[in-house]
Amino acid sequence: MTAPPAARTDRPLLEVKDLKKHFPIRTGFFAGISGYVYAVDGVSFAIRRGETLSLVGESGCGKSTVGRTVLRLLEPTAGEVWLDGQRIDDIPLRRLRPLRRRMQVVFQDPFSSLNPRLKVREILAEPITNFGLASSASELDDRIADLMDKVRLPRDAVNRYPHEFSGGQRQRIGIARALAPGADLIICDEAVSALDVSVKAQIVNLLSDLQDELGLSLLFISHDLAIVEHITHRVAVMYLGKIVEIADKRTLFAAPKHPYTEALLSAVPVPDPTTRRNRIILTGDVPSPIRPPSGCRFHTRCPHAFDRCKVEEPALRTVAPGQVAACHLHDPAAQPVARAA
């Protein structure tokens, strides 16, 4: 994948600062709140123009909740979200609406995310007309035809319904819908996980080509590191509601610094069957986000944990140029003296 194009400014397109999303737990309809699910608990990252940041981790770690909270499909509990220098997490929804055309999403299921009662033309026309981007019927037709060309579907397919397409074609329609209002940030929420292997490659290549052509920024949410390696510029690894490591693609895949990242990468299949990889098997289950462990949230499964990990939460600190990790093993002021029970 080519490097991101030169930015027009040093300011990131998207900045997320200490984002939190806690879901209240109620034991009955009239009962009070008995606790919270700490789905996202202090996440920070930035995405430059023309860059892809992949958010990866096990199912249930909170990565999809991050994407939906950034989009304000879920209201954040705390933290800040900045789009092109403008804070958007606390503005009224009526003022947010004009900004939504700049932030679009491609969902996981390419069938349920499309209205089965609408033809493709109506699906693509809806965001264009909602934001007043076409002044005439002919201009609307031209925009729709251009979208079909961009996602490599025949123009006459606009007269068909979603059920008449394959899964990969439906996902292309979803991508075209995200492009329709002129978005410069697209959040891909497990956008290829429901597709066959060969179709995944086609969609990833399409996203890469569109990024090069349009200068798009992508937040690519996935649990598939083999796919991530082909599309991303940087990777952020999440575990139980927190980011534990961020690095550029080459650095992270070659020299991960967090034990959880090492375990994830050890499970990625390698194309050469003769190549041996030391698989890291994590013991125990993922803790509940209702009662996350104290200290480092990974210490209950970490093979390198020591006493400090149980009581003190590690901060994200620079461990190499362009690489940060939240692990006490990389704090020069603290050496492991005893293993945690």
Short mmCIF file of C-alpha atoms in Angstrom, two decimals:
data_model
loop_
_atom_site.label_atom_id
_atom_site.label_comp_id
_atom_site.label_asym_id
_atom_site.label_seq_id
_atom_site.Cartn_x
_atom_site.Cartn_y
_atom_site.Cartn_z
CA MET A 1 0.00 0.00 0.00
CA THR A 2 1.31 3.42 -0.85
CA ALA A 3 2.17 5.95 1.81
CA PRO A 4 -0.54 8.46 2.75
CA PRO A 5 -0.52 11.61 0.62
CA ALA A 6 1.00 14.77 2.02
CA ALA A 7 -1.38 16.44 4.43
CA ARG A 8 -2.66 19.93 3.82
CA THR A 9 -2.00 20.72 7.44
CA ASP A 10 -0.23 19.14 10.39
CA ARG A 11 -3.55 18.88 12.23
CA PRO A 12 -5.04 15.36 12.23
CA LEU A 13 -8.39 14.90 10.56
CA LEU A 14 -9.70 12.95 13.56
CA GLU A 15 -8.54 13.21 17.16
CA VAL A 16 -9.99 11.08 19.95
CA LYS A 17 -8.99 12.02 23.49
CA ASP A 18 -9.67 9.82 26.53
CA LEU A 19 -12.94 8.54 25.06
CA LYS A 20 -15.19 6.56 27.39
CA LYS A 21 -18.46 4.72 26.87
CA HIS A 22 -20.00 3.06 29.92
CA PHE A 23 -23.34 1.27 29.59
CA PRO A 24 -25.50 1.28 32.74
CA ILE A 25 -26.79 -2.03 34.10
CA ARG A 26 -30.34 -2.13 35.42
CA THR A 27 -31.75 -5.14 37.24
CA GLY A 28 -35.39 -4.23 36.48
CA PHE A 29 -37.52 -1.75 34.57
CA PHE A 30 -38.02 0.48 37.60
CA ALA A 31 -34.77 -0.43 39.33
CA GLY A 32 -31.83 1.88 39.63
CA ILE A 33 -28.40 1.43 38.09
CA SER A 34 -26.54 -1.48 39.69
CA GLY A 35 -23.29 -1.10 37.76
CA TYR A 36 -21.71 -0.33 34.41
CA VAL A 37 -20.23 -2.13 31.44
CA TYR A 38 -16.92 -0.37 30.81
CA ALA A 39 -16.97 -1.00 27.06
CA VAL A 40 -14.58 1.84 26.20
CA ASP A 41 -12.57 3.25 29.07
CA GLY A 42 -10.11 5.94 28.08
CA VAL A 43 -9.15 5.56 24.41
CA SER A 44 -6.98 8.12 22.59
CA PHE A 45 -5.68 8.17 19.01
CA ALA A 46 -5.44 10.39 15.93
CA ILE A 47 -5.84 9.80 12.19
CA ARG A 48 -4.14 11.97 9.59
CA ARG A 49 -5.60 12.85 6.23
CA GLY A 50 -5.20 10.03 3.76
CA GLU A 51 -4.19 7.57 6.50
CA THR A 52 -5.61 4.23 7.59
CA LEU A 53 -5.56 3.42 11.31
CA SER A 54 -6.64 -0.13 12.11
CA LEU A 55 -8.26 -0.84 15.47
CA VAL A 56 -7.77 -4.50 16.34
CA GLY A 57 -8.44 -6.86 19.22
CA GLU A 58 -10.55 -9.79 20.36
CA SER A 59 -14.33 -9.76 20.06
CA GLY A 60 -15.83 -7.76 22.91
CA CYS A 61 -12.80 -5.52 23.47
CA GLY A 62 -14.81 -2.39 22.56
CA LYS A 63 -13.44 -1.54 19.13
CA SER A 64 -16.84 -1.34 17.39
CA THR A 65 -18.17 0.75 20.27
CA VAL A 66 -15.31 3.19 19.65
CA GLY A 67 -16.38 3.59 16.03
CA ARG A 68 -20.04 4.09 16.86
CA THR A 69 -19.23 6.58 19.61
CA VAL A 70 -16.98 8.61 17.32
CA LEU A 71 -19.90 8.81 14.89
CA ARG A 72 -22.27 9.79 17.72
CA LEU A 73 -24.43 6.76 16.99
CA LEU A 74 -23.75 6.22 20.69
CA GLU A 75 -23.37 9.17 23.03
CA PRO A 76 -19.97 9.21 24.80
CA THR A 77 -19.80 9.00 28.57
CA ALA A 78 -16.68 11.17 28.66
CA GLY A 79 -13.78 12.27 26.52
CA GLU A 80 -13.43 14.38 23.40
CA VAL A 81 -13.78 13.80 19.65
CA TRP A 82 -12.34 16.39 17.26
CA LEU A 83 -12.99 16.45 13.50
CA ASP A 84 -10.65 18.68 11.55
CA GLY A 85 -10.06 20.90 14.58
CA GLN A 86 -13.73 21.12 15.62
CA ARG A 87 -14.96 19.36 18.74
CA ILE A 88 -18.02 17.26 17.88
CA ASP A 89 -18.71 15.09 20.93
CA ASP A 90 -20.65 17.78 22.81
CA ILE A 91 -22.42 19.75 20.09
CA PRO A 92 -26.22 19.44 19.63
CA LEU A 93 -27.35 16.92 17.04
CA ARG A 94 -28.85 19.64 14.85
CA ARG A 95 -25.41 21.24 14.54
CA LEU A 96 -23.77 17.87 14.05
CA ARG A 97 -25.90 17.02 11.03
CA PRO A 98 -23.90 19.09 8.47
CA LEU A 99 -20.72 17.39 9.71
CA ARG A 100 -22.12 13.89 9.27
CA ARG A 101 -21.53 14.08 5.53
CA ARG A 102 -17.79 14.10 6.32
CA MET A 103 -18.02 10.98 8.53
CA GLN A 104 -19.58 7.83 7.11
CA VAL A 105 -19.59 4.16 8.03
CA VAL A 106 -19.46 0.81 6.24
CA PHE A 107 -21.08 -1.85 8.42
CA GLN A 108 -20.21 -5.52 8.83
CA ASP A 109 -23.29 -7.11 7.28
CA PRO A 110 -23.68 -5.89 3.69
CA PHE A 111 -27.27 -7.13 3.51
CA SER A 112 -28.93 -5.90 6.71
CA SER A 113 -27.28 -2.47 6.33
CA LEU A 114 -29.13 -1.87 3.04
CA ASN A 115 -32.86 -1.20 2.83
CA PRO A 116 -34.30 -4.21 0.97
CA ARG A 117 -37.27 -2.16 -0.25
CA LEU A 118 -35.13 0.37 -2.12
CA LYS A 119 -33.35 0.01 -5.42
CA VAL A 120 -29.65 0.85 -5.53
CA ARG A 121 -30.39 4.17 -7.21
CA GLU A 122 -32.64 5.20 -4.31
CA ILE A 123 -30.08 4.02 -1.74
CA LEU A 124 -27.34 6.16 -3.29
CA ALA A 125 -29.61 9.12 -4.01
CA GLU A 126 -30.77 9.41 -0.40
CA PRO A 127 -27.56 10.88 1.13
CA ILE A 128 -27.02 13.11 -1.90
CA THR A 129 -30.48 14.66 -1.66
CA ASN A 130 -30.42 14.80 2.16
CA PHE A 131 -27.37 17.06 2.06
CA GLY A 132 -28.51 19.03 -0.96
CA LEU A 133 -25.56 18.02 -3.14
CA ALA A 134 -27.42 17.83 -6.46
CA SER A 135 -29.25 20.80 -7.96
CA SER A 136 -31.05 18.85 -10.66
CA ALA A 137 -32.14 15.36 -11.62
CA SER A 138 -29.44 15.11 -14.26
CA GLU A 139 -26.74 16.08 -11.76
CA LEU A 140 -28.10 13.46 -9.36
CA ASP A 141 -27.93 10.82 -12.10
CA ASP A 142 -24.35 11.84 -12.92
CA ARG A 143 -23.30 11.55 -9.28
CA ILE A 144 -24.88 8.10 -8.95
CA ALA A 145 -23.23 6.90 -12.16
CA ASP A 146 -19.87 8.18 -10.94
CA LEU A 147 -20.31 6.31 -7.64
CA MET A 148 -21.04 3.08 -9.48
CA ASP A 149 -17.89 3.57 -11.54
CA LYS A 150 -15.82 4.21 -8.41
CA VAL A 151 -16.87 0.94 -6.76
CA ARG A 152 -16.59 -0.97 -10.06
CA LEU A 153 -20.21 -1.95 -10.54
CA PRO A 154 -22.11 -1.63 -13.85
CA ARG A 155 -24.17 1.53 -14.10
CA ASP A 156 -27.35 -0.30 -15.04
CA ALA A 157 -27.22 -2.18 -11.71
CA VAL A 158 -28.79 0.89 -10.05
CA ASN A 159 -32.20 -0.48 -11.06
CA ARG A 160 -31.80 -3.67 -9.02
CA TYR A 161 -32.60 -4.46 -5.37
CA PRO A 162 -29.97 -5.46 -2.76
CA HIS A 163 -31.07 -9.12 -2.72
CA GLU A 164 -30.11 -9.42 -6.39
CA PHE A 165 -26.41 -8.91 -5.59
CA SER A 166 -23.73 -11.10 -4.04
CA GLY A 167 -22.27 -10.26 -0.63
CA GLY A 168 -19.21 -8.57 -2.12
CA GLN A 169 -21.35 -6.53 -4.51
CA ARG A 170 -23.61 -5.43 -1.68
CA GLN A 171 -20.58 -4.27 0.27
CA ARG A 172 -19.49 -2.24 -2.77
CA ILE A 173 -22.92 -0.59 -2.66
CA GLY A 174 -22.35 0.14 1.03
CA ILE A 175 -19.02 1.76 0.19
CA ALA A 176 -20.66 3.80 -2.60
CA ARG A 177 -23.28 5.00 -0.13
CA ALA A 178 -20.53 6.10 2.27
CA LEU A 179 -18.84 8.02 -0.55
CA ALA A 180 -22.08 9.61 -1.78
CA PRO A 181 -22.10 12.68 0.51
CA GLY A 182 -18.40 13.36 -0.09
CA ALA A 183 -17.02 11.85 3.13
CA ASP A 184 -13.34 12.25 3.94
CA LEU A 185 -13.46 9.88 6.96
CA ILE A 186 -14.93 6.40 6.62
CA ILE A 187 -15.23 4.01 9.55
CA CYS A 188 -15.13 0.41 8.35
CA ASP A 189 -16.68 -1.66 11.12
CA GLU A 190 -15.62 -5.26 10.37
CA ALA A 191 -16.42 -4.40 6.74
CA VAL A 192 -14.92 -7.58 5.26
CA SER A 193 -15.39 -10.14 8.05
CA ALA A 194 -18.64 -11.52 6.57
CA LEU A 195 -17.15 -12.07 3.10
CA ASP A 196 -15.33 -14.96 1.46
CA VAL A 197 -11.54 -14.83 1.40
CA SER A 198 -11.23 -13.91 -2.29
CA VAL A 199 -13.92 -11.25 -1.96
CA LYS A 200 -12.19 -9.80 1.10
CA ALA A 201 -9.10 -9.16 -1.00
CA GLN A 202 -11.15 -7.42 -3.68
CA ILE A 203 -12.82 -5.09 -1.16
CA VAL A 204 -9.52 -4.30 0.56
CA ASN A 205 -7.94 -3.46 -2.80
CA LEU A 206 -10.94 -1.29 -3.66
CA LEU A 207 -10.64 0.65 -0.40
CA SER A 208 -6.91 1.15 -0.99
CA ASP A 209 -7.53 2.44 -4.52
CA LEU A 210 -10.27 4.80 -3.34
CA GLN A 211 -8.01 6.11 -0.61
CA ASP A 212 -5.26 6.86 -3.11
CA GLU A 213 -7.75 8.48 -5.50
CA LEU A 214 -9.79 10.52 -3.03
CA GLY A 215 -7.40 11.01 -0.10
CA LEU A 216 -9.76 9.25 2.30
CA SER A 217 -8.98 8.64 5.95
CA LEU A 218 -10.04 5.22 7.22
CA LEU A 219 -10.66 3.84 10.69
CA PHE A 220 -10.53 0.12 9.88
CA ILE A 221 -12.00 -1.94 12.72
CA SER A 222 -11.14 -5.63 12.48
CA HIS A 223 -10.05 -8.73 14.35
CA ASP A 224 -8.30 -10.14 11.26
CA LEU A 225 -4.64 -9.14 11.44
CA ALA A 226 -3.84 -10.82 8.12
CA ILE A 227 -6.24 -8.40 6.38
CA VAL A 228 -5.08 -5.46 8.47
CA GLU A 229 -1.50 -5.99 7.37
CA HIS A 230 -2.49 -5.33 3.76
CA ILE A 231 -4.56 -2.17 4.21
CA THR A 232 -3.26 -0.19 7.14
CA HIS A 233 -0.61 2.43 7.80
CA ARG A 234 -0.79 2.23 11.62
CA VAL A 235 -2.33 -0.22 14.08
CA ALA A 236 -3.93 0.38 17.48
CA VAL A 237 -4.39 -2.75 19.61
CA MET A 238 -7.29 -2.82 22.09
CA TYR A 239 -7.82 -5.03 25.10
CA LEU A 240 -10.84 -4.80 27.41
CA GLY A 241 -11.76 -1.22 26.60
CA LYS A 242 -8.26 0.24 26.42
CA ILE A 243 -5.56 0.70 23.80
CA VAL A 244 -2.43 -1.20 24.81
CA GLU A 245 -0.19 -0.46 21.80
CA ILE A 246 -0.02 1.82 18.76
CA ALA A 247 2.64 1.62 16.05
CA ASP A 248 3.10 1.80 12.32
CA LYS A 249 2.37 -1.45 10.50
CA ARG A 250 5.92 -2.58 9.83
CA THR A 251 7.10 -1.86 13.37
CA LEU A 252 4.18 -3.58 15.05
CA PHE A 253 4.31 -6.73 12.94
CA ALA A 254 8.09 -6.98 13.19
CA ALA A 255 8.64 -5.99 16.82
CA PRO A 256 5.52 -5.85 19.01
CA LYS A 257 6.16 -4.51 22.50
CA HIS A 258 3.03 -5.49 24.41
CA PRO A 259 2.56 -9.15 25.46
CA TYR A 260 -1.05 -9.11 24.22
CA THR A 261 0.05 -7.91 20.77
CA GLU A 262 2.68 -10.65 20.68
CA ALA A 263 -0.01 -13.25 21.43
CA LEU A 264 -2.31 -11.90 18.72
CA LEU A 265 0.42 -11.92 16.09
CA SER A 266 1.50 -15.44 17.02
CA ALA A 267 -1.95 -16.67 15.96
CA VAL A 268 -1.84 -15.14 12.46
CA PRO A 269 -1.52 -17.89 9.81
CA VAL A 270 1.64 -17.75 7.70
CA PRO A 271 1.51 -18.51 3.95
CA ASP A 272 4.50 -20.85 4.06
CA PRO A 273 3.44 -24.16 5.71
CA THR A 274 7.09 -25.04 6.43
CA THR A 275 7.56 -21.92 8.56
CA ARG A 276 7.28 -22.56 12.28
CA ARG A 277 5.89 -19.89 14.56
CA ASN A 278 6.04 -19.97 18.34
CA ARG A 279 2.36 -19.83 19.22
CA ILE A 280 1.61 -18.01 22.47
CA ILE A 281 -1.39 -19.60 24.19
CA LEU A 282 -3.04 -17.26 26.66
CA THR A 283 -4.45 -18.91 29.75
CA GLY A 284 -7.72 -17.99 31.37
CA ASP A 285 -10.75 -16.15 30.00
CA VAL A 286 -11.10 -12.49 29.09
CA PRO A 287 -12.23 -10.69 32.26
CA SER A 288 -15.69 -9.15 32.37
CA PRO A 289 -15.92 -5.49 31.31
CA ILE A 290 -18.36 -5.08 34.20
CA ARG A 291 -15.57 -5.72 36.73
CA PRO A 292 -12.27 -5.19 34.91
CA PRO A 293 -9.14 -6.15 36.85
CA SER A 294 -7.27 -3.53 38.81
CA GLY A 295 -3.90 -2.39 37.55
CA CYS A 296 -3.07 -3.66 34.10
CA ARG A 297 -6.19 -5.26 32.65
CA PHE A 298 -4.11 -7.89 30.91
CA HIS A 299 -2.21 -9.05 34.00
CA THR A 300 -4.60 -11.96 34.69
CA ARG A 301 -3.50 -13.60 31.39
CA CYS A 302 -0.04 -12.15 30.88
CA PRO A 303 2.90 -14.60 31.08
CA HIS A 304 5.23 -11.74 32.16
CA ALA A 305 3.08 -10.16 34.89
CA PHE A 306 4.66 -9.13 38.18
CA ASP A 307 3.33 -7.54 41.37
CA ARG A 308 3.18 -3.97 40.10
CA CYS A 309 0.90 -5.06 37.24
CA LYS A 310 -1.82 -6.02 39.73
CA VAL A 311 -2.10 -2.61 41.39
CA GLU A 312 -0.92 0.10 38.98
CA GLU A 313 -2.38 0.76 35.55
CA PRO A 314 0.41 1.26 32.98
CA ALA A 315 0.37 4.42 30.90
CA LEU A 316 0.99 4.48 27.15
CA ARG A 317 4.65 5.41 26.84
CA THR A 318 7.03 5.66 23.91
CA VAL A 319 9.04 2.45 23.60
CA ALA A 320 10.50 3.04 20.11
CA PRO A 321 10.24 5.79 17.49
CA GLY A 322 6.59 5.96 16.45
CA GLN A 323 5.58 3.17 18.84
CA VAL A 324 3.82 3.41 22.20
CA ALA A 325 2.79 0.61 24.56
CA ALA A 326 1.08 0.37 27.94
CA CYS A 327 3.27 -2.13 29.76
CA HIS A 328 5.34 -1.89 32.95
CA LEU A 329 8.02 -4.05 31.33
CA HIS A 330 9.06 -1.00 29.31
CA ASP A 331 9.29 1.36 32.28
CA PRO A 332 13.01 1.73 33.02
CA ALA A 333 12.20 2.92 36.53
CA ALA A 334 10.57 -0.36 37.47
CA GLN A 335 12.01 -3.82 37.12
CA PRO A 336 9.96 -6.97 37.75
CA VAL A 337 11.00 -8.38 41.08
CA ALA A 338 8.24 -10.91 41.70
CA ARG A 339 5.64 -12.61 39.56
CA ALA A 340 1.97 -11.96 40.22
CA ALA A 341 -0.04 -14.83 41.62
#
